[in-house]
XYZ file of C-alpha atoms in Angstrom:
653
model
C 14.956 -32.822 -16.984
C 14.614 -29.062 -17.151
C 16.755 -27.071 -19.550
C 18.615 -25.405 -16.634
C 19.923 -27.146 -13.533
C 18.535 -24.427 -11.256
C 14.928 -24.699 -12.500
C 12.030 -26.956 -11.558
C 9.643 -27.598 -14.431
C 6.820 -29.846 -15.563
C 3.130 -29.918 -16.413
C -0.056 -29.614 -14.388
C -3.036 -31.728 -15.438
C -6.405 -32.564 -13.947
C -8.052 -35.791 -15.019
C -5.573 -35.880 -17.899
C -6.341 -32.381 -19.188
C -3.853 -29.478 -18.977
C -4.536 -26.843 -16.316
C -3.923 -23.369 -17.733
C -3.585 -20.325 -15.501
C -2.996 -22.066 -12.179
C -0.186 -21.324 -9.761
C 2.756 -23.561 -9.023
C 4.453 -22.812 -5.712
C 7.935 -24.025 -4.762
C 8.555 -23.535 -1.039
C 11.534 -24.233 1.235
C 12.903 -23.523 4.717
C 16.460 -24.324 3.605
C 17.251 -21.122 1.696
C 16.649 -17.997 3.753
C 16.940 -16.833 7.347
C 14.837 -14.382 9.306
C 16.487 -12.744 12.289
C 18.935 -15.640 12.446
C 16.390 -18.469 12.280
C 15.250 -20.507 9.292
C 12.793 -18.517 7.201
C 10.273 -19.437 4.553
C 11.359 -18.817 0.941
C 9.308 -19.557 -2.134
C 8.667 -18.789 -5.770
C 5.336 -18.654 -7.550
C 4.720 -19.021 -11.298
C 1.680 -19.524 -13.544
C 1.087 -22.361 -15.992
C 0.812 -21.641 -19.708
C -2.072 -22.624 -21.988
C -0.849 -26.240 -22.027
C -0.426 -26.495 -18.282
C 3.369 -26.297 -18.492
C 5.419 -24.396 -15.920
C 8.996 -23.402 -15.140
C 10.070 -22.173 -11.704
C 13.375 -20.469 -12.588
C 16.630 -19.708 -10.774
C 16.107 -21.605 -7.542
C 18.870 -21.775 -4.939
C 20.041 -25.294 -4.206
C 17.635 -26.793 -1.673
C 14.745 -29.218 -1.302
C 11.372 -27.682 -2.152
C 7.748 -28.575 -1.564
C 6.073 -28.028 -4.941
C 2.305 -27.813 -5.186
C -0.611 -26.336 -7.144
C -3.245 -23.747 -6.237
C -5.897 -22.478 -8.648
C -9.438 -21.224 -8.862
C -11.750 -24.216 -9.185
C -9.225 -26.469 -7.436
C -8.252 -27.312 -3.909
C -4.575 -27.243 -3.046
C -2.712 -30.284 -4.286
C -0.463 -32.331 -2.068
C 3.141 -31.188 -2.002
C 5.773 -33.065 -3.973
C 9.410 -32.752 -2.934
C 11.808 -31.653 -5.664
C 15.231 -30.088 -6.180
C 16.491 -27.698 -8.870
C 16.865 -29.547 -12.155
C 13.925 -31.866 -11.502
C 11.027 -32.260 -13.894
C 7.876 -32.782 -11.838
C 4.409 -33.295 -13.273
C 1.682 -32.238 -10.875
C -1.956 -33.241 -10.596
C -4.696 -30.724 -9.914
C -7.483 -31.627 -7.494
C -10.962 -30.331 -8.438
C -12.977 -28.737 -5.652
C -15.831 -30.981 -4.570
C -18.194 -28.120 -3.654
C -18.543 -24.412 -4.408
C -17.703 -23.678 -0.777
C -14.488 -25.691 -1.029
C -13.481 -23.858 -4.194
C -14.240 -20.445 -2.667
C -11.896 -20.985 0.287
C -9.020 -19.355 -1.641
C -11.010 -16.558 -3.288
C -9.656 -13.083 -2.479
C -11.369 -10.817 0.026
C -13.004 -8.553 -2.561
C -14.831 -11.569 -4.007
C -16.368 -12.314 -0.618
C -17.127 -8.609 -0.110
C -19.171 -8.716 -3.326
C -21.864 -10.542 -1.329
C -22.479 -7.484 0.878
C -25.909 -5.968 0.221
C -25.487 -2.208 0.311
C -27.981 0.028 2.111
C -30.406 1.532 -0.376
C -29.609 4.908 -1.896
C -32.740 6.428 -0.329
C -31.340 5.730 3.163
C -28.879 8.579 2.586
C -28.133 11.253 3.600
C -28.184 9.722 7.052
C -30.219 11.492 9.697
C -28.417 10.290 12.819
C -29.274 8.000 15.730
C -32.629 9.644 16.380
C -33.526 9.399 12.681
C -32.712 6.514 10.383
C -29.602 5.434 12.297
C -26.965 6.259 9.692
C -24.491 9.009 10.459
C -25.334 12.426 9.064
C -21.824 12.409 7.531
C -22.909 9.708 5.069
C -24.413 11.691 2.240
C -24.904 8.916 -0.310
C -24.454 5.234 -0.999
C -21.090 6.047 -2.556
C -20.084 7.885 0.613
C -20.951 4.715 2.552
C -18.705 2.659 0.236
C -15.937 5.217 0.525
C -16.088 5.116 4.303
C -15.947 1.306 4.420
C -12.832 1.367 2.273
C -11.051 4.384 3.727
C -12.085 3.338 7.244
C -12.441 -0.440 7.622
C -10.123 -1.524 4.801
C -7.527 1.031 5.811
C -6.081 -1.708 8.030
C -7.302 -5.052 6.718
C -9.265 -6.773 4.001
C -13.015 -7.083 4.457
C -13.726 -10.615 3.234
C -10.863 -12.649 4.685
C -11.927 -15.581 6.903
C -11.257 -13.591 10.088
C -13.728 -10.902 9.001
C -16.546 -13.185 7.866
C -18.337 -13.264 11.227
C -21.625 -15.179 11.530
C -24.063 -12.485 12.694
C -24.563 -8.889 13.826
C -23.769 -9.618 17.462
C -20.413 -11.098 16.501
C -19.528 -7.959 14.542
C -20.593 -5.698 17.414
C -18.380 -7.682 19.802
C -15.498 -7.978 17.353
C -15.239 -4.257 16.636
C -14.475 -3.667 20.320
C -11.235 -5.634 19.997
C -9.525 -2.452 18.764
C -10.399 1.072 19.830
C -9.947 2.606 16.385
C -12.083 -0.096 14.749
C -14.760 0.457 17.375
C -14.737 4.207 16.752
C -14.998 3.635 13.010
C -18.113 1.485 13.526
C -19.664 4.186 15.708
C -18.935 6.707 12.952
C -21.226 4.848 10.554
C -24.141 4.325 12.892
C -23.218 1.195 14.785
C -26.518 -0.706 14.824
C -27.158 -0.124 11.139
C -23.665 -1.211 10.159
C -23.942 -4.318 12.337
C -27.215 -5.203 10.592
C -25.653 -4.897 7.120
C -22.556 -6.887 8.038
C -24.527 -9.410 10.087
C -26.794 -10.170 7.138
C -23.670 -10.718 5.003
C -22.180 -13.056 7.584
C -25.372 -15.040 8.036
C -25.716 -15.703 4.328
C -22.098 -16.850 4.085
C -22.547 -19.105 7.122
C -25.587 -20.607 5.373
C -23.447 -21.497 2.351
C -23.627 -18.532 -0.036
C -20.431 -18.126 -2.074
C -19.229 -15.450 -4.498
C -18.734 -15.901 -8.249
C -15.456 -17.531 -9.255
C -12.767 -14.951 -10.125
C -11.006 -15.284 -13.478
C -7.734 -17.160 -13.656
C -4.600 -15.375 -14.881
C -4.587 -15.092 -18.662
C -2.358 -13.646 -21.387
C 0.489 -11.553 -19.982
C -0.720 -12.260 -16.454
C 0.937 -15.669 -16.776
C 4.401 -14.201 -17.363
C 5.151 -13.130 -13.808
C 7.574 -14.722 -11.356
C 7.200 -13.947 -7.656
C 10.116 -14.550 -5.287
C 9.227 -14.194 -1.617
C 11.156 -13.959 1.649
C 9.841 -14.038 5.186
C 10.671 -11.010 7.348
C 9.506 -9.757 10.723
C 7.378 -11.842 13.076
C 3.828 -12.558 14.187
C 3.228 -8.911 15.108
C 5.107 -7.187 12.312
C 3.012 -4.459 10.708
C 5.176 -3.690 7.685
C 4.343 -0.413 6.015
C 6.030 0.067 2.642
C 9.489 -0.873 1.399
C 12.197 0.832 -0.634
C 14.899 -0.563 -2.915
C 16.424 2.534 -4.513
C 16.156 6.292 -4.908
C 12.906 6.812 -6.823
C 14.700 9.306 -9.076
C 17.279 6.712 -10.234
C 16.282 3.029 -10.431
C 19.898 1.968 -11.075
C 21.143 2.996 -7.622
C 21.941 0.275 -5.074
C 21.838 -2.509 -7.672
C 21.684 -5.940 -6.020
C 21.644 -4.249 -2.627
C 19.339 -4.684 0.362
C 15.660 -3.754 0.397
C 14.396 -1.788 3.389
C 11.048 -1.553 5.153
C 9.546 -0.333 8.403
C 7.638 -2.263 11.057
C 5.138 0.305 12.259
C 3.887 -2.122 14.913
C 7.122 -2.702 16.820
C 9.521 0.056 15.759
C 11.981 -1.768 13.532
C 13.743 -0.919 10.312
C 13.426 -4.121 8.264
C 16.107 -5.329 5.857
C 16.303 -8.156 3.348
C 19.557 -8.955 1.559
C 18.649 -10.948 -1.576
C 22.268 -12.010 -2.014
C 22.611 -13.723 1.359
C 18.855 -14.505 1.529
C 18.847 -13.070 5.058
C 16.263 -10.838 6.742
C 17.231 -8.714 9.734
C 15.749 -5.826 11.687
C 17.155 -2.780 13.435
C 15.412 -1.047 16.398
C 14.309 2.537 15.706
C 15.011 4.925 18.619
C 13.148 7.930 20.003
C 14.421 11.057 21.754
C 14.780 11.504 25.504
C 13.376 8.125 26.441
C 9.942 8.608 24.840
C 8.362 5.170 25.291
C 4.555 5.491 25.175
C 3.028 3.065 22.629
C 0.917 4.547 19.860
C -2.260 2.882 21.101
C -2.245 4.868 24.344
C -4.548 7.927 24.241
C -4.793 9.894 22.038
C -3.177 7.357 19.702
C -4.266 4.846 17.118
C -5.813 1.959 19.089
C -5.324 -1.099 16.925
C -4.072 -4.647 17.649
C -3.827 -5.221 21.395
C -5.603 -1.937 22.233
C -9.292 -2.744 22.858
C -12.143 -0.316 23.295
C -13.905 -0.101 26.677
C -15.773 -3.349 27.142
C -13.682 -5.092 24.512
C -11.212 -7.925 24.859
C -7.979 -8.795 23.097
C -5.802 -11.883 23.023
C -2.776 -9.698 22.330
C -2.449 -6.962 24.955
C 0.531 -4.738 24.223
C 1.308 -6.515 20.940
C 2.235 -3.244 19.270
C 4.969 -1.759 21.444
C 5.576 1.193 19.174
C 6.297 4.648 20.572
C 8.033 5.502 17.269
C 5.432 3.868 14.955
C 7.652 4.548 11.893
C 6.160 4.992 8.453
C 7.168 5.126 4.777
C 10.922 4.592 4.170
C 12.602 6.479 1.325
C 16.202 6.131 0.074
C 18.204 9.136 -1.066
C 21.327 8.993 -3.243
C 23.773 9.078 -0.303
C 22.855 5.817 1.424
C 20.315 7.211 3.891
C 16.961 5.560 4.547
C 14.611 8.396 5.523
C 11.472 7.667 7.544
C 8.615 9.531 9.134
C 8.660 8.581 12.813
C 7.476 9.807 16.200
C 10.475 10.951 18.233
C 8.599 12.707 21.081
C 5.074 13.237 22.466
C 2.741 15.077 20.129
C 0.910 18.259 21.130
C 1.574 21.984 20.842
C 3.158 22.020 24.277
C 5.865 19.638 23.025
C 6.811 21.609 19.906
C 10.331 23.073 19.758
C 10.368 26.756 20.696
C 11.353 27.828 17.189
C 8.095 26.465 15.747
C 5.819 28.837 17.619
C 8.299 31.690 17.282
C 8.126 31.416 13.491
C 4.439 30.524 13.246
C 2.201 31.157 16.293
C -0.614 29.305 14.533
C 1.300 26.069 14.012
C -0.318 23.028 15.628
C 2.288 20.344 15.017
C 1.414 16.779 14.184
C 1.807 13.170 15.167
C 5.113 12.035 13.617
C 8.388 13.825 13.021
C 11.435 12.709 10.965
C 14.547 10.587 11.008
C 16.957 8.625 8.869
C 19.220 5.611 9.109
C 22.639 6.096 7.546
C 23.592 2.766 5.985
C 27.213 3.899 5.857
C 27.616 4.707 9.565
C 24.798 2.392 10.721
C 23.414 5.171 12.915
C 20.045 6.894 13.255
C 19.581 10.667 13.155
C 16.290 12.035 14.545
C 14.813 15.368 13.442
C 12.031 17.301 15.139
C 9.513 19.064 12.902
C 6.870 21.729 13.408
C 4.439 19.952 11.077
C 2.987 16.465 10.945
C 4.677 13.873 8.725
C 3.463 10.744 6.929
C 4.796 10.161 3.378
C 7.900 11.693 1.847
C 9.513 12.192 -1.575
C 12.665 13.874 -2.903
C 12.535 16.331 -5.784
C 15.251 17.010 -8.359
C 16.790 19.673 -6.113
C 17.247 17.181 -3.241
C 14.515 18.785 -1.168
C 12.495 16.273 0.854
C 8.771 17.018 0.625
C 6.538 15.641 3.342
C 2.803 15.014 3.708
C 0.945 14.227 6.912
C -0.488 17.494 8.223
C -4.064 18.767 8.199
C -3.112 22.385 7.579
C 0.453 22.512 6.254
C 2.829 21.164 3.640
C 6.367 20.649 4.912
C 9.857 20.322 3.458
C 13.286 19.295 4.773
C 16.547 20.626 3.332
C 18.995 17.779 4.057
C 22.086 19.818 3.157
C 21.298 22.266 6.012
C 21.127 19.512 8.618
C 24.219 18.599 10.639
C 23.995 14.891 11.555
C 26.311 15.499 14.507
C 24.073 18.290 15.780
C 20.525 17.705 14.533
C 18.866 19.569 17.410
C 20.993 22.610 16.683
C 20.308 22.654 12.934
C 16.775 21.235 12.493
C 15.240 24.716 12.672
C 17.097 25.999 9.607
C 16.649 22.692 7.781
C 12.840 22.849 7.480
C 10.031 25.008 6.202
C 6.268 24.771 5.778
C 3.322 26.507 4.126
C -0.317 26.763 5.201
C -2.671 25.076 2.707
C -4.542 28.251 1.817
C -6.373 28.632 -1.492
C -7.677 31.298 -3.830
C -11.408 30.554 -3.949
C -12.705 33.688 -5.737
C -10.266 34.146 -8.625
C -8.503 37.309 -7.460
C -5.108 35.535 -7.277
C -5.011 35.986 -3.490
C -5.182 33.018 -1.119
C -8.239 33.581 1.059
C -9.379 30.238 2.485
C -7.632 27.501 4.449
C -9.069 24.151 3.381
C -8.056 21.641 6.059
C -7.504 18.072 4.982
C -5.055 15.308 5.795
C -2.380 15.494 3.111
C -1.657 11.815 2.524
C 0.192 10.737 -0.627
C 2.795 13.114 -2.043
C 4.807 13.427 -5.255
C 6.950 16.105 -6.914
C 6.068 16.567 -10.563
C 9.255 15.738 -12.525
C 8.349 18.190 -15.322
C 7.514 21.467 -13.567
C 8.637 20.831 -9.971
C 5.201 21.360 -8.434
C 4.262 19.253 -5.400
C 1.052 17.222 -5.360
C -0.717 15.588 -2.426
C -3.755 13.362 -2.048
C -6.258 14.672 0.510
C -8.335 12.104 2.390
C -10.676 14.464 4.203
C -14.269 14.674 2.977
C -16.145 13.165 0.060
C -15.200 12.816 -2.793
C -11.708 13.814 -1.647
C -9.199 16.117 -3.351
C -5.695 16.407 -4.723
C -3.669 19.539 -3.936
C -1.031 21.272 -6.037
C 1.681 23.502 -4.561
C 4.079 25.586 -6.632
C 7.312 26.227 -4.666
C 8.182 29.148 -6.957
C 4.955 31.090 -6.377
C 4.092 29.480 -3.014
C 0.471 29.068 -4.168
C -1.893 26.138 -3.692
C -4.647 24.748 -5.904
C -7.068 21.896 -5.209
C -9.063 19.562 -7.468
C -11.728 16.932 -6.727
C -12.386 13.957 -9.012
C -15.752 14.210 -10.782
C -18.476 11.591 -10.381
C -18.377 8.662 -10.428
C -14.840 8.941 -9.013
C -14.018 9.350 -5.337
C -11.443 8.427 -2.706
C -7.954 9.610 -3.764
C -5.145 8.444 -1.457
C -1.763 7.774 -3.040
C -0.783 9.511 -6.252
C 2.156 9.684 -8.632
C 3.307 11.565 -11.729
C 4.426 10.354 -15.130
C 7.337 11.699 -17.147
C 4.971 13.982 -19.105
C 3.854 15.735 -15.920
C 0.421 14.124 -15.683
C -0.865 13.132 -12.237
C -2.237 9.620 -11.741
C -4.454 8.465 -8.876
C -5.864 5.015 -8.186
C -9.141 6.032 -6.573
C -9.464 3.810 -3.524
C -13.157 4.456 -3.044
C -14.672 4.165 -6.512
C -12.045 1.803 -7.986
C -10.950 3.900 -10.953
C -7.597 4.753 -12.469
C -7.680 8.540 -12.766
C -5.472 10.820 -14.843
C -5.394 14.540 -14.121
C -4.109 16.998 -16.722
C -4.020 20.517 -15.317
C -3.341 22.096 -18.707
C -6.888 21.123 -19.727
C -8.421 23.266 -16.977
C -10.308 26.392 -17.979
C -10.222 27.471 -14.318
C -7.621 26.573 -11.709
C -8.848 28.576 -8.689
C -11.654 27.305 -6.502
C -12.483 24.757 -3.801
C -12.015 21.659 -5.950
C -14.882 21.115 -8.376
C -13.745 23.724 -10.915
C -11.980 21.423 -13.426
C -13.863 18.211 -14.221
C -12.471 18.476 -17.763
C -8.961 17.799 -16.423
C -9.872 14.297 -15.294
C -10.065 11.026 -17.227
C -11.340 7.920 -15.416
C -10.980 4.242 -16.282
C -13.016 1.605 -14.476
C -10.744 -1.020 -12.846
C -12.104 -4.533 -13.591
C -13.024 -6.654 -10.600
C -15.719 -7.864 -8.237
C -18.745 -5.628 -7.604
C -21.275 -5.323 -4.792
C -24.305 -7.567 -4.987
C -26.886 -6.007 -7.290
C -24.595 -3.098 -8.197
C -22.459 -3.989 -11.234
C -21.027 -0.460 -11.364
C -19.755 -0.394 -7.750
C -16.502 -2.261 -7.132
C -15.408 -3.909 -3.904
C -11.638 -3.711 -4.442
C -9.651 -1.107 -2.542
C -6.612 0.703 -3.949
C -4.429 1.881 -1.121
C -1.696 3.544 -3.150
C -0.457 4.467 -6.611
C 2.958 4.021 -8.217
C 3.995 4.990 -11.762
C 6.805 3.030 -13.394
C 8.450 6.082 -14.913
C 11.525 4.139 -16.078
C 9.901 0.999 -17.527
C 11.579 -1.020 -14.805
C 9.527 -4.152 -15.330
C 9.214 -3.969 -19.098
C 5.492 -3.237 -19.300
C 6.156 0.215 -20.719
C 7.302 3.617 -19.544
C 4.737 5.242 -17.254
C 2.759 2.083 -16.588
C 0.420 2.923 -13.699
C 0.415 0.446 -10.835
C -2.569 0.292 -8.484
C -2.563 -1.701 -5.300
C -5.219 -4.420 -5.440
C -5.366 -4.197 -1.677
C -8.473 -6.371 -1.334
C -7.951 -8.625 -4.350
C -4.591 -10.275 -3.528
C -3.072 -8.644 -6.578
C -1.086 -5.845 -8.164
C -3.008 -4.113 -10.964
C -1.088 -2.467 -13.796
C -2.719 -0.083 -16.250
C -1.011 0.555 -19.601
C -2.114 4.057 -20.705
C -1.224 3.585 -24.383
C -3.452 0.526 -24.829
C -5.817 1.090 -21.880
C -5.016 -2.508 -20.909
C -5.151 -3.864 -17.349
C -2.658 -6.547 -16.316
C -3.128 -8.169 -12.923
C -0.285 -9.798 -10.998
C -1.887 -12.306 -8.664
C -0.360 -13.079 -5.276
C -2.166 -16.321 -4.408
C -0.138 -17.445 -1.419
C -0.350 -16.735 1.394
C -3.795 -15.243 0.835
C -4.427 -12.019 2.689
C -1.881 -10.071 0.617
C -2.356 -6.422 1.598
C -0.461 -4.169 -0.782
C 0.420 -0.645 0.344
C 3.446 0.992 -1.311
C 5.991 -0.476 -3.702
C 9.287 0.339 -5.341
C 11.203 -0.699 -8.447
C 14.895 -1.220 -9.145
C 17.062 -2.259 -12.089
C 19.984 -4.462 -11.081
C 20.892 -5.450 -14.651
C 19.155 -3.743 -17.594
C 20.231 -6.432 -20.073
C 17.757 -9.081 -18.890
C 14.318 -9.473 -17.358
C 16.077 -11.214 -14.478
C 17.749 -7.948 -13.497
C 14.512 -5.938 -13.284
C 12.018 -6.102 -10.440
C 9.318 -4.402 -8.476
C 9.551 -4.840 -4.705
C 6.404 -5.231 -2.620
C 5.502 -6.369 0.902
C 2.578 -7.646 2.932
C 1.379 -4.634 4.918
C -1.783 -5.908 6.587
C -2.770 -4.947 10.124
C -2.840 -7.385 11.787
C -0.656 -9.945 10.039
C -2.711 -12.506 11.979
C -5.326 -12.182 9.231
C -3.072 -13.743 6.594
C -2.974 -17.415 5.726
C 0.489 -17.946 7.251
C 0.361 -15.230 9.948
C 3.772 -14.012 8.811
C 5.077 -10.989 6.944
C 6.765 -11.301 3.557
C 8.628 -9.082 1.141
C 8.887 -10.111 -2.475
C 10.042 -9.133 -5.894
C 7.945 -9.241 -9.038
C 9.622 -10.072 -12.346
C 8.021 -10.098 -15.775
C 9.462 -12.600 -18.235
C 8.809 -12.783 -21.986
C 6.579 -15.854 -21.657
C 5.430 -18.276 -18.930
C 8.290 -20.705 -19.614
C 11.220 -18.302 -19.906
C 14.180 -19.215 -17.726
């Protein structure tokens, strides 16, 4: 029997030999509930060098326990209860194709044969067929990641279509996907992807990924089902980012961008629930209606969908953030977009303001009520600074802020004018200390620097992309582009020394930016290559291009408080196409990958960390969710939220 009555333990062997670095999954429908019905609950651990495993701290229930691992096919499930010692038998894959069935998407994407470098810059439909916006092979890669993989993983079974015609037809299933294909040069893109699909259909398989090794075997994943078949979960939050000890053992919150719910999981009761997010004045037009974001259920002209109206989301909420007063803040659409729908005070204060797509709101967990806030600027991500100001990205031309203490929750429409401000993203480009040029660009990720209070955003627009700096004291902007071979900044974060970290989604680098190394800070972005340090993130690469990685890194999170025990300021990159969380330890330049093997199709966007009990590894966790669009592309076609814990060794309990 196991040492503890709430553990399941044993050994995994294949043909009598220990299986190191394979996953043991304990799964039950008897533990958790989702919206009142039985929900799937499971834990995942990794075997040690001798094939031994311990699944710790299981609630009392009957579990199906089974093995998944690279080189194997899934074993049959064995029923067990906490306290049982169960030895499991691995089943070797009979063919390379059978083994590759569980490989992550980026492994399959490594079989894509990139267009040759001399095909770029593109010369348009009357020339070589590639868009004139594609200036290089790297720009092509960047567009596939920041366009196609923005929503889903390229390489999952649902994306491995058999030929060019199938891709051309499939892209029409969603208007935004169809427009993205047109933006490349549709026929050329179909030829590249069709060739990939044909070779896979003929039996070509990618190289086998490495199994977890070393510290990668120390993780415990605990997972709860939340949402439903059409849940498009976008980020989760467990605490105030400024204080990981707040809300210990409390609920974890998320947003369903697809159907306008605030999601909630209570790890104490093991129950998932959801709360409808309102709009103002009866606004009820789904996001996919023009000029919106036509995704699942919103086909292009000539396209078909099996899920018409699946995303009923006039609010399409995004990016929850907890403050220190029990409010879950979100960016959310409360009214129609367009200048004509802006509040009068916006144009009175700034005749050049254009507004944006989303506005603001929060859910007060104390009163269980929503408060909606109109804004003059577009909103997307949000972060609090040390002065309790809420900084907001999501506008092409402006950076916005909310002052929560100036907002009356009983009269938001009467106080929202005084509770917000914004600044045009205008830069000094000639060194005279006077802002002279507006550089438009979608401000995406955002973070206040904890050392000097400056505000940093990741800018998606253009190649290679930029990061912006805003100083609230001087009201001046600066912008910096990563030097080659880096490109594609999206999310970003700061460490406790004031350095800015970016997981470059396009080029697959961890990037550190140190402004104090710059000899010049004014300019349009390329003026400070010396401020950047890049580290290549290990992983699959495109066929014939060992220096070009297929993984996609949607966001960046820095563990400023050593929540998980991997070190203060560990940098966490989303392995959005590799079914993993990738941690970079700056002191040792070591990469540690947390694999999420089940259900495959794990699409990692944002994450959060909280300390419930600092005395033990069991009281420390990162919280992450499946954020793929559509969830139909995952193995179980169901959303999950989970916590990641790092124990001292693979058998700790």
